[in-house]
XYZ file of C-alpha atoms in Angstrom:
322
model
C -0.900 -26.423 -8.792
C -1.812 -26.936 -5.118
C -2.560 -30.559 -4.109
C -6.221 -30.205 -3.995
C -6.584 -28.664 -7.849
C -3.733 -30.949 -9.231
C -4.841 -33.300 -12.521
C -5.280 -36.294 -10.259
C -8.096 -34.391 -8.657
C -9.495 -33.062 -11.708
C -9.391 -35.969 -13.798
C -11.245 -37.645 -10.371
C -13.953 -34.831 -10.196
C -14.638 -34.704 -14.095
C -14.996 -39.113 -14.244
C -17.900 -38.338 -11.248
C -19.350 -35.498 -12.987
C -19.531 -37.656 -15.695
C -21.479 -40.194 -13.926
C -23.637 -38.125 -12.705
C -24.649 -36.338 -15.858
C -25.675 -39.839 -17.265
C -29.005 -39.607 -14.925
C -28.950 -35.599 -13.909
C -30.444 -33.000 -15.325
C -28.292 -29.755 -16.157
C -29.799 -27.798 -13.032
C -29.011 -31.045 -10.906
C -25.135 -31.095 -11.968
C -24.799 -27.571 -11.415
C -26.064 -28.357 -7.972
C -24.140 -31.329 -7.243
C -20.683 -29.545 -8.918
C -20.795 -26.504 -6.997
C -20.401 -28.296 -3.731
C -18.075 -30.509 -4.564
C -15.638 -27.607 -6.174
C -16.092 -25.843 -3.066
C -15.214 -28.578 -0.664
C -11.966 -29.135 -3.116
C -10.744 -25.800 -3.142
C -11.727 -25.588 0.581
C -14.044 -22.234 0.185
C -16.505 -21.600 3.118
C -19.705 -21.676 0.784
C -20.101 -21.043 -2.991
C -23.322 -19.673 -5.335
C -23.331 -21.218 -9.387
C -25.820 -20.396 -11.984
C -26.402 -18.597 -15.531
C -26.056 -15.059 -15.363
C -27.180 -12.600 -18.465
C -24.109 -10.458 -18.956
C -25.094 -8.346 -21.771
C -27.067 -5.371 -20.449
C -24.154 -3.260 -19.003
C -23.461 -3.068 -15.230
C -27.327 -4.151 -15.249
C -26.896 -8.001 -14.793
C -29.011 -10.040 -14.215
C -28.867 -14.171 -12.864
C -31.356 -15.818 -14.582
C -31.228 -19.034 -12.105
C -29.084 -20.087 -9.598
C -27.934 -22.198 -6.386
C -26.536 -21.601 -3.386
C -23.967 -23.752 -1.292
C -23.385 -22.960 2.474
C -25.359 -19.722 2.128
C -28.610 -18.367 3.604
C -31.693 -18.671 1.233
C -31.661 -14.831 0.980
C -28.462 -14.653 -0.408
C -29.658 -13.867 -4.207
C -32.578 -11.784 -3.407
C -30.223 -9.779 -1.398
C -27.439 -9.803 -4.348
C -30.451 -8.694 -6.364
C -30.932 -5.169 -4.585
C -27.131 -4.608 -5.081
C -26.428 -6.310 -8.711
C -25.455 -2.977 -10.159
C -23.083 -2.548 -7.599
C -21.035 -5.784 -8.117
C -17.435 -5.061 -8.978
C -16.672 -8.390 -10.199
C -19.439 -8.533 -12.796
C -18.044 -5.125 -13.616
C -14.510 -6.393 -14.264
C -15.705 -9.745 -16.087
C -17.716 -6.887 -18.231
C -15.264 -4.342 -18.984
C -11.882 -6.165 -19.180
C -13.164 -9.637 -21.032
C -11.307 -11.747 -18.413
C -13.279 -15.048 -17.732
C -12.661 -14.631 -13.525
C -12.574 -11.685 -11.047
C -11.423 -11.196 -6.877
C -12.664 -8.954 -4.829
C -11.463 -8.811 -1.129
C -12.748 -6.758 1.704
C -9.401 -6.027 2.867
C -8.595 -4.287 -0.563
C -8.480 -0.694 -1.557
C -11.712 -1.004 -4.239
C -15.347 -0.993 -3.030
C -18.945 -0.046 -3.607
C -21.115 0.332 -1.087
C -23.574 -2.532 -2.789
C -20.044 -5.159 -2.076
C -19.403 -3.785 1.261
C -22.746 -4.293 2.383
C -22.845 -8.122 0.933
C -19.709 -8.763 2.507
C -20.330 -7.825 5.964
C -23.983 -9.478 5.812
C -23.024 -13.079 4.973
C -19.097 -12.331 6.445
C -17.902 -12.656 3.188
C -14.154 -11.378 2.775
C -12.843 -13.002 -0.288
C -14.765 -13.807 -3.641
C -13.871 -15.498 -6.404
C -16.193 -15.629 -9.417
C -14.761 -17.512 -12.667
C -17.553 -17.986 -16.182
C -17.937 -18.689 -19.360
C -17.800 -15.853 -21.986
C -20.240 -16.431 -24.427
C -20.091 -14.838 -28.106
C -23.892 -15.880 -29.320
C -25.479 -13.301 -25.520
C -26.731 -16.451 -24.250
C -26.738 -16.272 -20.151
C -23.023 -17.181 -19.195
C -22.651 -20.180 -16.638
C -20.785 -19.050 -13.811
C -19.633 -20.261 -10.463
C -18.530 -17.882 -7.322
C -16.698 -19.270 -4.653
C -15.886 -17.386 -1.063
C -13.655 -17.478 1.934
C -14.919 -15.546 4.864
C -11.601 -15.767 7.627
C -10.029 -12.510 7.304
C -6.521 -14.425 6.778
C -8.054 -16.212 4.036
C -7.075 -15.398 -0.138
C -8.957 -14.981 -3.128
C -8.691 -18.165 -5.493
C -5.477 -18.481 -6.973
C -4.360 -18.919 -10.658
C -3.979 -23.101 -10.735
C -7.787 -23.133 -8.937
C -9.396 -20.794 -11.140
C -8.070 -22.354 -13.579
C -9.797 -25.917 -12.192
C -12.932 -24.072 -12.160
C -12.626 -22.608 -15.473
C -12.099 -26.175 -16.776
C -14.614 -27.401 -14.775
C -17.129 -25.007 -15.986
C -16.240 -26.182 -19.754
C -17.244 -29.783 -19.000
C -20.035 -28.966 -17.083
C -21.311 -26.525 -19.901
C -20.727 -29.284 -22.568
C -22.624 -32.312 -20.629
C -25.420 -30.338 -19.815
C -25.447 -29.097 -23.631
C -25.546 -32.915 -24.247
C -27.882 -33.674 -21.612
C -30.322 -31.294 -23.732
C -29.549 -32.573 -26.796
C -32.703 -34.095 -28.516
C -33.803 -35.463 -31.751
C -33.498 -33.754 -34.734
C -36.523 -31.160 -34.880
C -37.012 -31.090 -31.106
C -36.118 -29.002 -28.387
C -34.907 -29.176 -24.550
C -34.522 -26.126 -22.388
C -33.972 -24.764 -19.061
C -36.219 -22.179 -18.091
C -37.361 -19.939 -14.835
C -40.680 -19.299 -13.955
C -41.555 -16.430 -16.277
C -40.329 -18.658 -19.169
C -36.329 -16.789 -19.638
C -34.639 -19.417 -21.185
C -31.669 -20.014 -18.995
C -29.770 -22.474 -21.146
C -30.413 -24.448 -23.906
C -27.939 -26.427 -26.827
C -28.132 -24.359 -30.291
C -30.164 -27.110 -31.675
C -32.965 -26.070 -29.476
C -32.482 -22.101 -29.475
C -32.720 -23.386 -34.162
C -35.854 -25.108 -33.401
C -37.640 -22.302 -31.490
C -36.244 -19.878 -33.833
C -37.292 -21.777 -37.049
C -41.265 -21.974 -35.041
C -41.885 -18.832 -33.940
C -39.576 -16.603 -35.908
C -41.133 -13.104 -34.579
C -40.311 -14.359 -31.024
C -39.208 -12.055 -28.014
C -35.704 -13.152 -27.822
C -34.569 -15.576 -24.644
C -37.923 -16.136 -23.905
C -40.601 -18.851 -24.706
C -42.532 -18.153 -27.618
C -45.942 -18.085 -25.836
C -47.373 -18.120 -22.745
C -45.290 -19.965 -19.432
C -46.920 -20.294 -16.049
C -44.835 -21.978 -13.497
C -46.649 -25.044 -13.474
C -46.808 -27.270 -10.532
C -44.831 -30.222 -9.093
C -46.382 -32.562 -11.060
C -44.885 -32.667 -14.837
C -47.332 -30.869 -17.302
C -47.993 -31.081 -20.590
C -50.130 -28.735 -23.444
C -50.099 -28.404 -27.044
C -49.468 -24.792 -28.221
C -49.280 -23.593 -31.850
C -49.098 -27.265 -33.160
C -46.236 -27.847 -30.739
C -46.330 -30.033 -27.691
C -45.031 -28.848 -24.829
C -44.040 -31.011 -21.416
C -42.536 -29.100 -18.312
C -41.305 -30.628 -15.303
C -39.897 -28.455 -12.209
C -36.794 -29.015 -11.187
C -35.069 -29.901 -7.468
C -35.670 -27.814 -4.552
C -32.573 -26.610 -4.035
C -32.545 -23.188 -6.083
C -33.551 -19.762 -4.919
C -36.206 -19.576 -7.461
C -37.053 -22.520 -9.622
C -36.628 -23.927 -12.543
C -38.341 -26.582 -15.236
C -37.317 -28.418 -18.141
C -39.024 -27.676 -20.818
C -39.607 -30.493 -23.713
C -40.979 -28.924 -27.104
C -42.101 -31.091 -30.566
C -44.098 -31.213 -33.302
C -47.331 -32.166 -32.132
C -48.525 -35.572 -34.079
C -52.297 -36.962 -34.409
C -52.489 -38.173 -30.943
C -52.020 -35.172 -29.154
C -55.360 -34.184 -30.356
C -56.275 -37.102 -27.884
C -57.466 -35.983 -24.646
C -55.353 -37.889 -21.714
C -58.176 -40.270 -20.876
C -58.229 -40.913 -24.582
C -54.781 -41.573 -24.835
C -55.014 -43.939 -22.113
C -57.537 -46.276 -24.190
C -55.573 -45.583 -27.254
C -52.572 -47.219 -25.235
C -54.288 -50.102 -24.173
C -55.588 -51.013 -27.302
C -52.301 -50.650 -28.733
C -51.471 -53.771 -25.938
C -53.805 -55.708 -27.341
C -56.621 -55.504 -24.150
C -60.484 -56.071 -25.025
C -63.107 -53.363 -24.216
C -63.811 -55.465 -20.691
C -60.015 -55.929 -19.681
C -59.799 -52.062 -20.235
C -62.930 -50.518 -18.663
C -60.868 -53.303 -15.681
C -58.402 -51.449 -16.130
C -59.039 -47.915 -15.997
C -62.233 -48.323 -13.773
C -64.661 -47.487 -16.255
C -67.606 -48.841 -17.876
C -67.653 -51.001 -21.146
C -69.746 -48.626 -22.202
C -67.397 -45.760 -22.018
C -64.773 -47.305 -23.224
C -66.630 -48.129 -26.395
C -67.726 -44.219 -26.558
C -63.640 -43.409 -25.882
C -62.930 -45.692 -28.891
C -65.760 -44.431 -31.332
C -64.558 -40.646 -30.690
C -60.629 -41.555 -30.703
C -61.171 -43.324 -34.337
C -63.523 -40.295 -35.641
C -60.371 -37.815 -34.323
C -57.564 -39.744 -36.197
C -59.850 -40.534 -39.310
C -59.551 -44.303 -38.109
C -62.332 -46.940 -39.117
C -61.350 -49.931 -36.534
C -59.580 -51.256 -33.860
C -56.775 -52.744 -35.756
C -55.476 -49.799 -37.598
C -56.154 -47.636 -34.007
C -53.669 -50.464 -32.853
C -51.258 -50.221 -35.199
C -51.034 -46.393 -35.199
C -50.708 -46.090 -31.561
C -47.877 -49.049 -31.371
C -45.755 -47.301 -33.879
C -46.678 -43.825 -32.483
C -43.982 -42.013 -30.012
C -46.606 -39.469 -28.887
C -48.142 -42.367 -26.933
């Protein structure tokens, strides 16, 4: 094992990853992994995602980031997917990793073409292979001098172990409480990845669902985090970093509870009467009239089958929804 994949660097790049994944999301760590593996293993620029490799030489990357590449690099890759030799070979022969080199004897036009575009001459693409069809995390790294080699053995094996602990702390990163869910999606609502817990939950919802999609409707919603209650479950999306070629959003699903029949403003008055704030302090508070407030109050309690304050109080305090 060279000196910049031996266990002193592993062990160093797994305790950071670590770290990180205390206060990253999974699409975050994927970002922040695939540049650091390629600075390690000294490759010109790398691209990291979760690829569907189930559908035959038709594959297709769900999500994904680029490192040191131009931002057309996927939709590019996209016109020539079918073409990719090592998809093909991770496909046909079972093997976790795959080289191509320009220099070789084996081409397709579709790899010739992607090579001389971004002056690619050695690739390197190492992933997980999943048994449950899920998209398969991968990460491809290249070298573009033309003296330059394909990964070798001791650093595809530090990406193939860096791949499992990535995989696993983003699995935990998703974990949630017991009969609620966590996923990555991209804008038309593929599920990307998500721990088996989730994937149950969905499953056990909507149980005529379109496979590795959302069970209902998903519009990319907007910077801002969103939340809606479908089906009698709640759903909160937030869209993730910048740095991807097409984006993606975390998606939060659970039960929905009595005050998600709240409208927001609602909810707002519902939490500050759950502080313990008089109708004055909150109309204050929310720039609204006493008036209102009272109104807010008189429909909240008719909509949770309330008859005062007190028990509105004590429903809200010991409510998570709120």
């Amino acid at each position: 094992m060279g000196a910049g994949t031996d266990v002193s660097a592993f062990s160093d790049f797994v305790l950071r990853l670590h770290e990180r994944s205390r206060i990253e999301d999974p699409a975050a760590l994927l970002h922040w992994s695939i540049a650091e593996l390629a600075d390690i293993l000294h490759a010109d620029c790398g691209w990291a995602g979760w690829a569907d490799l189930w559908n035959g030489n038709d594959v297709e990357v769900c999500g994904a980031v680029a490192y040191g590449l131009p931002d057309d690099f996927q939709s590019f890759w996209d016109s020539i997917r079918r073409e990719d030799l090592l998809a093909r070979d991770v496909i046909a022969t079972g093997n976790a990793q795959a080289c191509y080199d320009r220099q070789g004897e084996r081409h397709t036009d579709g790899m010739i073409a992607l090579s001389d575009r971004y002056n690619i001459r050695k690739m390197t693409v190492v992933c997980e292979l999943r048994s449950d069809g899920e998209p398969s995390l991968f990460m491809s790294f290249y070298r573009g001098d033309r003296g330059a080699r394909p990964l070798d053995e001791a650093e595809t094996q530090f990406v193939r172990c860096a791949i499992d602990h990535l995989a696993r702390l983003s699995a935990r990163r998703c974990e949630a409480e017991s009969g609620r869910a966590a996923l990555l999606v991209n804008d038309e609502g593929r599920i990307v990845f998500a721990p088996p817990d989730s994937l149950r939950f969905l499953r056990e919802r909507w149980p005529g669902a379109r496979a590795n999609y959302l069970p209902f409707a998903f519009t990319s919603p907007a910077a801002e985090p969103t939340r809606s209650v479908t089906d009698g479950v709640v759903v909160q999306s937030r869209r993730l970093g910048g740095y991807f070629s097409r984006p993606f959003h975390l998606v939060h699903l659970r039960p929905a509870g009595a005050f998600d029949t709240l409208t927001p403003r609602e909810r707002q008055v519902a939490d500050e009467i759950a502080k313990g704030h008089t109708h004055k302090e909150i109309a204050r508070r929310l720039a609204m009239s006493p008036n209102t407030v009272r109104n807010h109050t008189q429909t909240i309690l008719g909509k949770l089958g309330l008859s005062n304050r007190a028990m509105l109080a004590s429903m809200a305090t010991s409510s998570a929804a709120i």
